[in-house]
Every structure is written in structure tokens, then in C-alpha cells.
C-alpha positions as a printed NumPy array, in Angstrom:
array([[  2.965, -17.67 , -13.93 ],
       [ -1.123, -18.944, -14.421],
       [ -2.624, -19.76 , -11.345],
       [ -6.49 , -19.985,  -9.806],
       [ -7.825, -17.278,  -7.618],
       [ -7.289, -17.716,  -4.336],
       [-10.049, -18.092,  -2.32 ],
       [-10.374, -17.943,   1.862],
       [ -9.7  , -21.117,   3.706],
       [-11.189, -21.537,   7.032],
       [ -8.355, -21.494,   9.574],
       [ -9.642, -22.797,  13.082],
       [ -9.108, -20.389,  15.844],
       [ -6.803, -21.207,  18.832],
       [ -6.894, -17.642,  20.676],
       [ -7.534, -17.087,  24.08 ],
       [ -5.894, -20.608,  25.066],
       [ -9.817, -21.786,  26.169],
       [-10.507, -18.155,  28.102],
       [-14.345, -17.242,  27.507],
       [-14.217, -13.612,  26.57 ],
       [-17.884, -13.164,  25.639],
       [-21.13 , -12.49 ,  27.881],
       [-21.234, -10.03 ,  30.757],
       [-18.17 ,  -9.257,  33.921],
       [-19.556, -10.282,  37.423],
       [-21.542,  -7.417,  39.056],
       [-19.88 ,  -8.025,  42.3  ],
       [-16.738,  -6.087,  42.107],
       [-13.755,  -8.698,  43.449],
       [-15.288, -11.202,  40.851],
       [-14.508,  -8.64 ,  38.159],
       [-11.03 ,  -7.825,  39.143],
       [-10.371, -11.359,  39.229],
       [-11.549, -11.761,  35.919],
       [ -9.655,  -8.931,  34.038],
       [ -6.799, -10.262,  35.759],
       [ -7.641, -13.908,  34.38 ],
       [ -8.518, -12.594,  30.654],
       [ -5.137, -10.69 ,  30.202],
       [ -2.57 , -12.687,  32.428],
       [ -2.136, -10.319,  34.422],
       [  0.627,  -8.197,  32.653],
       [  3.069,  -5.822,  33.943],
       [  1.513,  -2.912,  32.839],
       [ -2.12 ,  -3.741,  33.602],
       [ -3.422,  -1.196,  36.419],
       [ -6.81 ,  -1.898,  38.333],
       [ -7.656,   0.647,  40.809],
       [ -9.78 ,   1.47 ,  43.46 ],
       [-10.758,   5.052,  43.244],
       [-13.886,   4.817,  45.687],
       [-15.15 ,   2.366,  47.709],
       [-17.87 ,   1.242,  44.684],
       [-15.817,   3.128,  41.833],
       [-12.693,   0.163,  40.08 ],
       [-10.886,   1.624,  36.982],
       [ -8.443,  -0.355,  34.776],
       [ -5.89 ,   0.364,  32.31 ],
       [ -2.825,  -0.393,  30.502],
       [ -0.352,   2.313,  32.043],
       [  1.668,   2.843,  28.723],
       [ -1.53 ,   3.515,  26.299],
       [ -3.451,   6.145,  28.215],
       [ -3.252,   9.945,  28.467],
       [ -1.63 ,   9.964,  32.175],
       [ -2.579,  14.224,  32.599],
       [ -6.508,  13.911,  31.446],
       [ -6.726,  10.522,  33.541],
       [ -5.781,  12.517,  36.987],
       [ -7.231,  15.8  ,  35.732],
       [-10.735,  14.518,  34.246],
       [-11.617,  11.263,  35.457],
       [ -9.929,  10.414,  38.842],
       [-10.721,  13.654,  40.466],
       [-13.997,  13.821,  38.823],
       [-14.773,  10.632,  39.952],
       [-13.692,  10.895,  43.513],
       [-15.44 ,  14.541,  44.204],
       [-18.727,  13.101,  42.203],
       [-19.124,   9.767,  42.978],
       [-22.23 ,   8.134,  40.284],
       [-24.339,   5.935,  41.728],
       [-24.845,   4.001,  38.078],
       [-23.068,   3.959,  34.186],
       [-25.357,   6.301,  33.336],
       [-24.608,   9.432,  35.524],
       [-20.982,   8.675,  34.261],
       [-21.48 ,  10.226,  30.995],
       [-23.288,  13.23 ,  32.616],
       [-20.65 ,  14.053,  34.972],
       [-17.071,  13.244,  32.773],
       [-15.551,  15.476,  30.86 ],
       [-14.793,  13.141,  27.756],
       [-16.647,  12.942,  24.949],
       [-15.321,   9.445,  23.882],
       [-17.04 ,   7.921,  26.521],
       [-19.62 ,   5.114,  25.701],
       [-21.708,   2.449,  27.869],
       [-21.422,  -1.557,  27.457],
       [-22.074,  -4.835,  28.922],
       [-19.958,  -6.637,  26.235],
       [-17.148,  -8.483,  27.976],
       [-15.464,  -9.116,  24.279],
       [-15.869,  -5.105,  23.777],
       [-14.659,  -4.292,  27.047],
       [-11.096,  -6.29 ,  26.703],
       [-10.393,  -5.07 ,  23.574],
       [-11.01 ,  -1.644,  24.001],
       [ -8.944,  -1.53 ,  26.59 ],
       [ -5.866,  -2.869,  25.071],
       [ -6.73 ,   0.002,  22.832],
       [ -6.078,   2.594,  25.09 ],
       [ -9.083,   3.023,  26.709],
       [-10.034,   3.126,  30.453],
       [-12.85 ,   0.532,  32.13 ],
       [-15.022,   2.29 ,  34.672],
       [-16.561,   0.507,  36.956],
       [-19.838,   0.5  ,  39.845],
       [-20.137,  -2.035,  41.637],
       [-23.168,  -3.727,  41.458],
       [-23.65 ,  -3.47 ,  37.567],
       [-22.38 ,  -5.471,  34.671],
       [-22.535,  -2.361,  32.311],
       [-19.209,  -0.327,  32.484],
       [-18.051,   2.601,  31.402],
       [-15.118,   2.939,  28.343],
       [-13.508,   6.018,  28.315],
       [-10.927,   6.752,  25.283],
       [ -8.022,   8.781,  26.354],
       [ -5.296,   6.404,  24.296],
       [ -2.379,   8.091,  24.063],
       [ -0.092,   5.92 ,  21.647],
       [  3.366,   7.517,  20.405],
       [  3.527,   7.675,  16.691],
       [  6.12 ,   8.808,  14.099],
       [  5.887,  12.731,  13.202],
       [  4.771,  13.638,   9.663],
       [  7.611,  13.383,   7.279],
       [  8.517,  13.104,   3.695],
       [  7.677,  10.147,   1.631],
       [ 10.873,   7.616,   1.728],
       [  9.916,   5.635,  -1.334],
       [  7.913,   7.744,  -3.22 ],
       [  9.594,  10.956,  -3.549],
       [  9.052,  14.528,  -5.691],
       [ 10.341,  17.282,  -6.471],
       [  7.134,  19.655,  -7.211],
       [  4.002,  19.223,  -4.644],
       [  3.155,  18.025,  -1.25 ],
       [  5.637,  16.885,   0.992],
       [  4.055,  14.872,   3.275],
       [  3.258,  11.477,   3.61 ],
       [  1.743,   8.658,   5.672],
       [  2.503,   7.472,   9.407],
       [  1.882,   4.877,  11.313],
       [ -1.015,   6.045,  12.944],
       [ -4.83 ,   5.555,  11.409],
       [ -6.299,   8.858,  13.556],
       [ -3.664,  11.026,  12.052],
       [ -3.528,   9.546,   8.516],
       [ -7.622,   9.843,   7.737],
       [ -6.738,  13.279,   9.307],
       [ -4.545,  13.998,   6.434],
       [ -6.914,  12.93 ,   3.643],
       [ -9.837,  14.941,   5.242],
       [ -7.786,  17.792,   5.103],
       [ -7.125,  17.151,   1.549],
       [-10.701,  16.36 ,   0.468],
       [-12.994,  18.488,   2.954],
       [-16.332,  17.22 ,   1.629],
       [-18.975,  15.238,   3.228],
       [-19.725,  12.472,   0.946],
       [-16.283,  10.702,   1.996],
       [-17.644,   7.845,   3.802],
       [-15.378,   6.41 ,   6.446],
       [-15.908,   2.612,   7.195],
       [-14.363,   1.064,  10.517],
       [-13.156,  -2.627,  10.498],
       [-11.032,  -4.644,  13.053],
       [ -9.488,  -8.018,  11.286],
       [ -7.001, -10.805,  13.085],
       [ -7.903, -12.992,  16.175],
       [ -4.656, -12.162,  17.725],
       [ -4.054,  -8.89 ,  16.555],
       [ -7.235,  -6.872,  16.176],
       [ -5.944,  -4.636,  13.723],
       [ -8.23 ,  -2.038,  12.688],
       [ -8.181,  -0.253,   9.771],
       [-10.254,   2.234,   7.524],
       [-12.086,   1.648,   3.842],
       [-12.8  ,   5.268,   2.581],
       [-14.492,   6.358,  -0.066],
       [-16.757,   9.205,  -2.046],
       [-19.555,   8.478,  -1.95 ],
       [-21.102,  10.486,  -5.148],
       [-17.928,   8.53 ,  -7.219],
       [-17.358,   5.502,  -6.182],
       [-18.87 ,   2.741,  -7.414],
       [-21.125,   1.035,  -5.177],
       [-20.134,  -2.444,  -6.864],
       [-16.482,  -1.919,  -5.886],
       [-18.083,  -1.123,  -2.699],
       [-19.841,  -4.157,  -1.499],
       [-17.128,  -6.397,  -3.173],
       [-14.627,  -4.675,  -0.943],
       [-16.599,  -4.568,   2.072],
       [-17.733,  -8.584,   1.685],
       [-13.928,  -9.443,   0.813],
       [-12.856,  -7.577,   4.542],
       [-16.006,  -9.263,   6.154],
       [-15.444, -13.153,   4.706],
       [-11.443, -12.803,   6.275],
       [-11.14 , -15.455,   8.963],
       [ -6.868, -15.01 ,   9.524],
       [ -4.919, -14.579,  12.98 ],
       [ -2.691, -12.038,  12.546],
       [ -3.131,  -9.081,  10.118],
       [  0.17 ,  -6.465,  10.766],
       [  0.592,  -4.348,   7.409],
       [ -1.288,  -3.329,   4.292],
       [  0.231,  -5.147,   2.078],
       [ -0.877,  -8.252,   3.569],
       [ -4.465,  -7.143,   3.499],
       [ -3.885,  -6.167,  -0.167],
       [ -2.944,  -9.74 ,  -1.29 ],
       [ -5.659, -10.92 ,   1.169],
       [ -8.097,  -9.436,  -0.752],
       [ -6.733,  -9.482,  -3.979],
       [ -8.545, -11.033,  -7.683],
       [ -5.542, -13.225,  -7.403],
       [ -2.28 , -13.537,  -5.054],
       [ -0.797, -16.024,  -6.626],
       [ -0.142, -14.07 ,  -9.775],
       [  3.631, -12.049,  -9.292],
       [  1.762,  -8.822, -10.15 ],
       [  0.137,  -6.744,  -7.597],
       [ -3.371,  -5.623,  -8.388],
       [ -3.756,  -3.174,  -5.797],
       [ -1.662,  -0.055,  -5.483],
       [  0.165,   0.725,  -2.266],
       [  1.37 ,   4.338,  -1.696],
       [  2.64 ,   6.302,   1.229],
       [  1.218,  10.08 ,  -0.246],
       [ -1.813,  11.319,   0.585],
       [ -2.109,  13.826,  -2.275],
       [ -2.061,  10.62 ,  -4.402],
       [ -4.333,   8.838,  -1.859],
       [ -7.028,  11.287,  -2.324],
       [ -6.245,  11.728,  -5.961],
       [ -7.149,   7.562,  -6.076],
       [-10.513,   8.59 ,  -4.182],
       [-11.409,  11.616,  -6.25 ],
       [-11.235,   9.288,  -9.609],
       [-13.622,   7.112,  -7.866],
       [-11.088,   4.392,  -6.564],
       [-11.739,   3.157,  -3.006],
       [ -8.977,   3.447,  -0.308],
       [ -7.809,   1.415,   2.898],
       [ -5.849,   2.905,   5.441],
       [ -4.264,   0.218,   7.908],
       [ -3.452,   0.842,  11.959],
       [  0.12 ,   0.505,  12.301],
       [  1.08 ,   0.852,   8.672],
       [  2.509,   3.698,   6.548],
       [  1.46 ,   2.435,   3.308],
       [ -2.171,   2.949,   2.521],
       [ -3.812,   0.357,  -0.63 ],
       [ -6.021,   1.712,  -3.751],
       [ -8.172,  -0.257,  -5.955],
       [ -8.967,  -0.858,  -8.591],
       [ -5.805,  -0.614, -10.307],
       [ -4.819,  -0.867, -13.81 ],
       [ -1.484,  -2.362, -14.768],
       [  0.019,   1.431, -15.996],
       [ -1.346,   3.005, -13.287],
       [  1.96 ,   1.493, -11.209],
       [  3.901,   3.486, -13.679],
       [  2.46 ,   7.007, -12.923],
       [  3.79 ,   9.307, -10.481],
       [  1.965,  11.994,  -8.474],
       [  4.638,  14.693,  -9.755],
       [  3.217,  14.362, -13.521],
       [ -0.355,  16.482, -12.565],
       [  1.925,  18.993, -11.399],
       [  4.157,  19.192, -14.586],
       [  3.48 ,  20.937, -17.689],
       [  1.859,  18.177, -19.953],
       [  3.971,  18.375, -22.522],
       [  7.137,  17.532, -20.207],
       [  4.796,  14.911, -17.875],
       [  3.869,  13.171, -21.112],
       [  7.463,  12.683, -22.549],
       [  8.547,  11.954, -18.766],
       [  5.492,   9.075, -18.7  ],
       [  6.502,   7.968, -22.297],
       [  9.798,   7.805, -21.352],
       [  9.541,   5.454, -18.303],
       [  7.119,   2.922, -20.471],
       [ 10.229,   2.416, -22.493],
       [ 12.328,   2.13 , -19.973],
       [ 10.715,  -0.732, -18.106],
       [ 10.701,  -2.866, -21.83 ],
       [ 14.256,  -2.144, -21.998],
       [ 15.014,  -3.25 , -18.428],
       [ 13.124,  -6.276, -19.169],
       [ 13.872,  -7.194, -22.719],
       [ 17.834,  -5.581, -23.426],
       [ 19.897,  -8.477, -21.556],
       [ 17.731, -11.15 , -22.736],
       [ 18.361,  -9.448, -26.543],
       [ 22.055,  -9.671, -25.934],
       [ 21.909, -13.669, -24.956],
       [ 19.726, -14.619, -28.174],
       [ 21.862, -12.055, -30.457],
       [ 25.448, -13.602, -28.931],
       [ 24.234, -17.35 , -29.104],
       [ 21.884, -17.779, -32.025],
       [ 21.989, -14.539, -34.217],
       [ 24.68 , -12.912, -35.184],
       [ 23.838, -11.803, -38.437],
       [ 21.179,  -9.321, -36.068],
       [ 24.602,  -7.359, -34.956],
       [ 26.121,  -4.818, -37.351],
       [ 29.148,  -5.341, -38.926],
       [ 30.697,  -2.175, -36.853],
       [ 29.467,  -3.01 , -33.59 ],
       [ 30.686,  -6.951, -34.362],
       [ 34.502,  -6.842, -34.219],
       [ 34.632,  -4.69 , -31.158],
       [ 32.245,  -7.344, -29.441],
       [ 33.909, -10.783, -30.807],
       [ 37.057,  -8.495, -29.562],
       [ 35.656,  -8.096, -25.887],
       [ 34.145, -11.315, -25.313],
       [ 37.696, -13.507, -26.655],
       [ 38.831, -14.125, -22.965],
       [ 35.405, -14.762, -21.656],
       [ 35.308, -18.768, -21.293],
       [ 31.895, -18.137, -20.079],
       [ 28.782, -18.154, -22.63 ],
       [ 26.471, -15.149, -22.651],
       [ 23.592, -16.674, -20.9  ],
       [ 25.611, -17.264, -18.26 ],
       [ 27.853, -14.02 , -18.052],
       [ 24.477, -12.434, -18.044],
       [ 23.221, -14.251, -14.824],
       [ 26.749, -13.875, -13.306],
       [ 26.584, -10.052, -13.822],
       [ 22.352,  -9.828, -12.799],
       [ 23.301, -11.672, -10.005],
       [ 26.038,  -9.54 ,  -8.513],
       [ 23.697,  -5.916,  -9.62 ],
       [ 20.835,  -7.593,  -7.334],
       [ 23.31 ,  -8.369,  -4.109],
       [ 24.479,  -4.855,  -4.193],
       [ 20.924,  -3.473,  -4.579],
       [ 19.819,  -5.777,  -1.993],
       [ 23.102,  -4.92 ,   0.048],
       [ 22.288,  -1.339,  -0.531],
       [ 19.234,  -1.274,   0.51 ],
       [ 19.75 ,  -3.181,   3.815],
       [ 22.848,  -1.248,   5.108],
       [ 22.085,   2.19 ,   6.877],
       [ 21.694,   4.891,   4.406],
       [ 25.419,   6.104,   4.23 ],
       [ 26.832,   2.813,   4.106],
       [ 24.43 ,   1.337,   1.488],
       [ 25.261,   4.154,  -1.134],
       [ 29.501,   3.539,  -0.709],
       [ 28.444,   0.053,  -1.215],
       [ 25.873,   0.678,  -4.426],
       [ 28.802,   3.189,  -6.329],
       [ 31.987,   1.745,  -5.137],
       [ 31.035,  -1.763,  -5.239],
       [ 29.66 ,  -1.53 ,  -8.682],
       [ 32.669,  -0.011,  -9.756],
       [ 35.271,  -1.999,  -8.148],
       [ 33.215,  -5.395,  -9.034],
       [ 32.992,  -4.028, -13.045],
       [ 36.282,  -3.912, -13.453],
       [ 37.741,  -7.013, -11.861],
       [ 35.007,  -9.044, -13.203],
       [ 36.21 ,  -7.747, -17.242],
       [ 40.003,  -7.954, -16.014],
       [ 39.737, -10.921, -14.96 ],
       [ 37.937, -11.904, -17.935],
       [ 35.141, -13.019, -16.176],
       [ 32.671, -10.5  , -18.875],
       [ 32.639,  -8.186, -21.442],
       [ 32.534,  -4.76 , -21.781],
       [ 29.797,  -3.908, -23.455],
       [ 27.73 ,  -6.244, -21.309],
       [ 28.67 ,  -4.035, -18.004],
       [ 26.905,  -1.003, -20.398],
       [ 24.006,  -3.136, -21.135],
       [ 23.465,  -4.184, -17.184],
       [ 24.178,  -0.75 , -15.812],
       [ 21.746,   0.562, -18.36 ],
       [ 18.923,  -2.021, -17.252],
       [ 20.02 ,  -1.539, -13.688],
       [ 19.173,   2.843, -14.416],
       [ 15.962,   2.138, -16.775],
       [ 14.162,  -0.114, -13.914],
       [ 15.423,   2.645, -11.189],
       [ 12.373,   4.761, -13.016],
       [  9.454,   2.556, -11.559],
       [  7.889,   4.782,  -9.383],
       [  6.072,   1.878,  -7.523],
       [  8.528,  -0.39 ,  -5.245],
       [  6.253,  -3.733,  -5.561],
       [  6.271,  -3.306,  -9.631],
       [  9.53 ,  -2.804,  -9.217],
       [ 10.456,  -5.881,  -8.041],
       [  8.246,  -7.685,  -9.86 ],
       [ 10.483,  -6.419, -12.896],
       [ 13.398,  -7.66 , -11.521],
       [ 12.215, -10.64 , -11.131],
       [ 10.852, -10.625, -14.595],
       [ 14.502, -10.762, -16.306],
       [ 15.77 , -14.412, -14.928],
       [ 13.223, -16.683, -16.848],
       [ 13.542, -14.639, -19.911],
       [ 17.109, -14.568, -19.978],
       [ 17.055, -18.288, -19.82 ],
       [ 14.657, -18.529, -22.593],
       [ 17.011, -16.047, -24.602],
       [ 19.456, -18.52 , -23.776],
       [ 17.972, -21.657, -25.094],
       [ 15.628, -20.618, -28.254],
       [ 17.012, -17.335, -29.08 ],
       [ 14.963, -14.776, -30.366],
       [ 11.618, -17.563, -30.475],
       [ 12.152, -17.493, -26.822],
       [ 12.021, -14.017, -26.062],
       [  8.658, -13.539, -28.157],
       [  7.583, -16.748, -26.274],
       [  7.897, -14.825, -23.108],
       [  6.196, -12.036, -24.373],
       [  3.314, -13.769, -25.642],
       [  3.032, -15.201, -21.997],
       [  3.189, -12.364, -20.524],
       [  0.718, -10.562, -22.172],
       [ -1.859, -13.623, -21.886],
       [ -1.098, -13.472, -18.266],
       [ -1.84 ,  -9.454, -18.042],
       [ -5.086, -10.214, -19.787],
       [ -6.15 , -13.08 , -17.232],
       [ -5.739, -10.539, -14.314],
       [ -7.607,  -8.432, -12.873],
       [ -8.396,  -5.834, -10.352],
       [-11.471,  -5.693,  -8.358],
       [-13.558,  -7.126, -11.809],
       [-11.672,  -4.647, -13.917],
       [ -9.672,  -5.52 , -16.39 ],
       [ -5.89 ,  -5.266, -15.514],
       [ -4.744,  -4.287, -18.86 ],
       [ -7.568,  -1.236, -19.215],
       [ -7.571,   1.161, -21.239],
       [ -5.587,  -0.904, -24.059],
       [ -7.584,  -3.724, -23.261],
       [-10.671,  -3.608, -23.613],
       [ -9.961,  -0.521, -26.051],
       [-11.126,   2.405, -24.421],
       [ -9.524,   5.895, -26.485],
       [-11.409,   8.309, -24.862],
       [ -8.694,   7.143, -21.238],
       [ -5.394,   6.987, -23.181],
       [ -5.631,  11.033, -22.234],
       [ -4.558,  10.285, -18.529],
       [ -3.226,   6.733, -18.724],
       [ -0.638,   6.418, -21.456],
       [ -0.254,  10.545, -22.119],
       [ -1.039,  12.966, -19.838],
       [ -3.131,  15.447, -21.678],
       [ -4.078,  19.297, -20.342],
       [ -5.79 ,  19.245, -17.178],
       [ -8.461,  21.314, -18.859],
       [ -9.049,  18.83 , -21.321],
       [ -9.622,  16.285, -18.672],
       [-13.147,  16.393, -18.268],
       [-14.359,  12.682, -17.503],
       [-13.023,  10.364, -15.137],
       [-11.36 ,   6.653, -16.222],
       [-14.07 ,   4.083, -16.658],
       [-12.083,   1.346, -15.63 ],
       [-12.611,   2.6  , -11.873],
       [-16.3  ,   1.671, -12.465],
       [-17.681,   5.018, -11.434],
       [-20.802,   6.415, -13.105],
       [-20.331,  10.521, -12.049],
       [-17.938,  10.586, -14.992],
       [-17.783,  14.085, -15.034],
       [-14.622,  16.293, -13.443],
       [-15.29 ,  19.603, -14.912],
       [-18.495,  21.63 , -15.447],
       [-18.843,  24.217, -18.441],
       [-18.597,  27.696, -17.525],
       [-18.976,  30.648, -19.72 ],
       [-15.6  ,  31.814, -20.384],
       [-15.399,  36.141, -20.207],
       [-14.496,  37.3  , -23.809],
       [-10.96 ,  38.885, -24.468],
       [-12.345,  42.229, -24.16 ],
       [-13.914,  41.885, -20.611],
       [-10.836,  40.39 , -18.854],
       [ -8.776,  43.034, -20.009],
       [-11.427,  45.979, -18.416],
       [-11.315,  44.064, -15.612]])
């Protein structure tokens, strides 16, 4: 459970199989075919043509915008033939069109999508962006669903996504940082920010974390997340990944900092406090009074997912005199052809809830709920006919199984899964002095992490009242008029004093 923070190894690089990508292309124009051929292996889909006699672009067929290629380059090119780079950007119609002599710059760009133009007789090229790369259509979150608000969520595509947040926040202190991580993969992706909240700490430590990565492959968010992490080797994730962007920008607005990865639908916020992974979007749309007993409601619902089995073991094998005297006959009663004991008929019956969540989730869609509601049922009742458990230990599973359904987040989710194993086998072994063993080590544990500097546990550790409003309750939204400190932000402030028009105006108005 206690572990160091991880830091960055060195990994040695092995790309480009001895290939020297860097300096300048050839100015004489056969030498630079040969070499883009050389530099990519000459792939399938690579196309190098001669439009004039001086005039060689290349491409990859499937990642460029065929219509503007033949519309507003080719026939551009071959009516006004440039003499240098230069008189390209005067005479194409693109406005992504930049100048470079970068070899490195020139590859990679155009496995992007982009098109090489080149004169012969120059090692500066032209790169003109016309990518056209197919991407999912908008859609409804999957995993993070409501019923009240925006029904949208992320894609896979980084233009479209930082699209969607700029049309949530139009304001032009949200800064937009580029990066491109992973020798083989090149995966870029986007830190954003406001600037007039966020703090420029969590700023540089952000942008030094992304800079000091030296990996190969980089493919989805959440491996950037535990790349850059306080501490990946602890089971609890420190940043928050979320597929909405009305939660996105809500993160950015309270002066978190976002990342938004190429090729990934689930975008990362930081810092994060531990109860932050139990909010959900829907609760600023709720009345307060029903948000707050909805929020209060799922905090005790993950302690009784965790800690109700685990109670059963320690009350069944070391303390019985906890039970009432009602509730003790019936029990003795269900669990006299069990040959099992509890802490064992409580991994049996964990064991088969997780295969048919697991199942469930695997299967397509149709298949995996049969398999969650028949299976469960079918599996209940020959396990207790056969007299393999009790009862009232099928309530107390199918009751831990519902109360950790209400994690909104899908990695805290798991983690509280995982969670209930060790401390059943504590329960097991010491009883009751087991399961406030557990307790006590997870708490220490909580307290060791966390996110970005900030403490994990914050605001019940350190203290802080004044953000219990919007992190354990969800008070009025016009009582909400300072932002959380634990985000590190110094523009506290979310509301500005007006003067109110009296009774008597409003109603001559």
C-alpha cells in the first residue's frame, strides 16, 4: 500500500533502427525522393509526386484532404509555378502553410497529415496542413452519464475536443499549450488552462513533469496521468479522468489545469482531492438541498461497500455477542448447511459478483446485461441450495455490489473493489482489530498522498471549513463565492457584489 514516488528513469532510445532524421533533405531533387523513401520504408500509402518539372509533393494518401489537394494546391501549383518556398505562401490558398528546413519537422508533420512541397534546388520546403483524419461523431458520455445538463462528451480527436471547451469557456485568458511525447508515437496532446486562475506553481510543475518524460510510446491519457503523477505506485489515482466537457471546463474555471490527449476520449484534471472522485457534474444542476443528500448519500455508500462484508466475517467468526438476539437465530439457521466459514463464503460470493461484472462488462451491451441479472440470479440461488452460502450474505453482497455502483468515477471505482479482498481477510483473522487496522492504514496512506503538492485528503485535512460548502455538501450556488484553495489558485473570488433592486422596484418593473 506505502510506496516511494516514482521518479523518471532514462530509457535509451532505439527508434529509427540507425536512420538520421535530423539536419537538412538534399537540395537536388532525386536525392530527396530517395531519402523520404529511405526515412519511412517506403509504405504503401506514401505518395511522392511530380507536379512540375522543379515542383515534388509528398503525402500519405489516407491522411490528407483529397478535394482541397486537387482544388488548392495541385492546380495552383501547376498554373503558378514559384520559383522559391517563399512565393509558396503568397500564391496557396491555405493558411496552415509554414516554411522549414528541419528534416525531423518535415517527417513528422507529414505522418500528421500534412503535405511536403518541394523546389528543387532548396533545402527549405513547404508544409501544408490539409489532414483529414476520420474521427468518432460527438456523442453522449458512456461512463459518465446524467440526467439534467449537457449531453455531450469527448472524442477522439484533440482539434474537435479543445473546440468543445472553447465553446464552453469563450474567454481569452485560456492558454493552450502544445506538446508531442513518445519516440515512436509522437502523440501530441494539449495542457490548458486560465490563465487569471490557475496557479502558476501547478503550472510549471506540470509543464516540467511533460518536458522531463523520456518514454516510447504514449497512446491514452491515462497513461500520461500515472506518468506524471505525485505517486503511481499508490492504488489511488491522483488525477481525475473524465470524458465531459462541461465538467472539463468546470475543473478549469476552479483553477485546476487540464490535458487533453490526441487519440483519447478521456481528458485528465489536476489537482485532485480524494472526494472530488465522488462528485458528479449533475449535482450543480440539482437543487442543493437534493444534490447535498444525493452527495451525502454516495459517501456512505462507498464505506458500506467497503466495510459491510468485512463486518459480517469479524461478527460471524469472533463476535457474536455484536449480533442481536432477533437477527441471531435466523442467521445460525441459514448458515447450518454451510461447511464453509464466513471468510471464505465471503470470497467465494465476491469472487463470482466480480466475474459477472467483469463478464458484463466485456460482452456486447445486450449480452452483458442477460449475463449481469440472470446470472446473478441463477448463481444466488444454486450457490444457497446447494448450501454453498447463506442467505443473508447474498443481501449483504448484492447490497455492496449496488452501494459501489454509485461511484461516479470508473478508476475509484475499481480501486474500491479492490479495496474489499485484504480487508476481508483481515476481518477474517483478527476480527473487529483487523478491520480498524485497515482503516487506520488507510487513512495514513490518504494522508501520504498527494496531488500535484496538494494534499489528497483536502479540505478535511489540512482543516479547511470555509471548502466543506462544495466538497462534502453542496451549498447554494449563490453562496459560493470563493473558489477551493486546495487548487492553489489565488483569484479566489467567483462572484462579485451587486446591488440587489429592492422589493418595490422589481415589482414596477
Amino acid at each position: 500500500m506505502f510506496g516511494k514516488k516514482k521518479q523518471n528513469d532514462h530509457i535509451p532510445s532505439d527508434d529509427d533502427k540507425g536512420l538520421d532524421i535530423n539536419g537538412t533533405f538534399s537540395p537536388i531533387k532525386q536525392e530527396f525522393i530517395d531519402e523520404i523513401k529511405k526515412i519511412t520504408h517506403s509504405p504503401a500509402d506514401l505518395i511522392i509526386k511530380e507536379v512540375t518539372e522543379s515542383i515534388v509533393i509528398a503525402f500519405i494518401e489516407n491522411l490528407v484532404d483529397k478535394r482541397i489537394l486537387e482544388e488548392h494546391l495541385i492546380t495552383v501549383v501547376e498554373h503558378t509555378e514559384p520559383i522559391t518556398p517563399t512565393e509558396l505562401q503568397r500564391i496557396l490558398p491555405i493558411p496552415r502553410l509554414k516554411l522549414t528546413e528541419q528534416k525531423k519537422e518535415i517527417i513528422y508533420d507529414m505522418l500528421a497529415g500534412t503535405v511536403i512541397i518541394y523546389i528543387d534546388g532548396y533545402c527549405e520546403v513547404g508544409l501544408a496542413n490539409i489532414a483529414s483524419i476520420q474521427n468518432r461523431s460527438l456523442s453522449a458520455p458512456e461512463n459518465e452519464s446524467q440526467v439534467i445538463g449537457s449531453q455531450v462528451g469527448f472524442n477522439e480527436s484533440l482539434g474537435t475536443n479543445v473546440s468543445l471547451v472553447r465553446s464552453f469557456i469563450r474567454n481569452p485568458n485560456l492558454c493552450i499549450e502544445e506538446f508531442s511525447v513518445g519516440k515512436q508515437t509522437n502523440t501530441v496532446f494539449s495542457m490548458i488552462y486560465v490563465n487569471s486562475i490557475a496557479s502558476e506553481q501547478n503550472i510549471r510543475i506540470v509543464r516540467e513533469r511533460i518536458n522531463n518524460l523520456n518514454i516510447n510510446d504514449l497512446i491514452d491519457s491515462a497513461m500520461l496521468a500515472e506518468l506524471i503523477e505525485d505517486n503511481s505506485y499508490s492504488i489511488f489515482p491522483q488525477m481525475l479522468l473524465t470524458e465531459r466537457p462541461d465538467r472539463f471546463c468546470d475543473g478549469l474555471l476552479n483553477g485546476k489545469i487540464g490535458i487533453i490527449v490526441n487519440g483519447s476520449s478521456m481528458a485528465i484534471l489536476c489537482p485532485t482531492s480524494f472526494l472530488e472522485f465522488f462528485h458528479s457534474r449533475e449535482e450543480q444542476n440539482l437543487r442543493w438541498q437534493l444534490a447535498t443528500f444525493i452527495r451525502l448519500l454516495r459517501f456512505n455508500a462507498v464505506f458500506l461497500s467497503i466495510y459491510l462484508t468485512p463486518l459480517y466475517v469479524a461478527s460471524l467468526t469472533f463476535h457474536y455477542e455484536i449480533i442481536p438476539q432477533p437477527l441471531l437465530v435466523p442467521l445460525s439457521e441459514s448458515r447450518a448447511i454451510v461447511p464453509f466459514p464466513p471468510i471464505i463464503e465471503a470470497l467465494i460470493l465476491e469472487l463470482i459478483i466480480e466475474l459477472l461484472r467483469e463478464a458484463g462488462a466485456r460482452l456486447p451491451t445486450k449480452v452483458g446485461q442477460t449475463i449481469g441479472i440472470v446470472g446473478g440470479i441463477v448463481i444466488g440461488t444454486a450457490a444457497v441450495q446447494a448450501g454453498i452460502t447463506s442467505n443473508i450474505l447474498i443481501i449483504i453482497i448484492a447490497l455492496c455490489a449496488l452501494a459501489s455502483f454509485t461511484t461516479p468515477n470508473y478508476m475509484m471505482g475499481n480501486v474500491i473493489r479492490l479495496l474489499r479482498f485484504p480487508i476481508i481477510f483481515l476481518a477474517g483473522f483478527w476480527g473487529y482489530y483487523g478491520i480498524m487496522l485497515s482503516l487506520c492504514l488507510l487513512i495514513i496512506h490518504l494522508l501520504r498522498q498527494s496531488s500535484l503538492g496538494a494534499p489528497y485528503l483536502s479540505p478535511l485535512y489540512p482543516p479547511r471549513i470555509l471548502d466543506w460548502g462544495t466538497a462534502i455538501i453542496r451549498l447554494p450556488i449563490g453562496l459560493l463565492k470563493t473558489r477551493a484553495t486546495s487548487n492553489g489558485t489565488f483569484n479566489r473570488e467567483v462572484m462579485q457584489e451587486k446591488d440587489k433592486p429592492q422589493r418595490d422596484d422589481v415589482m414596477k418593473e
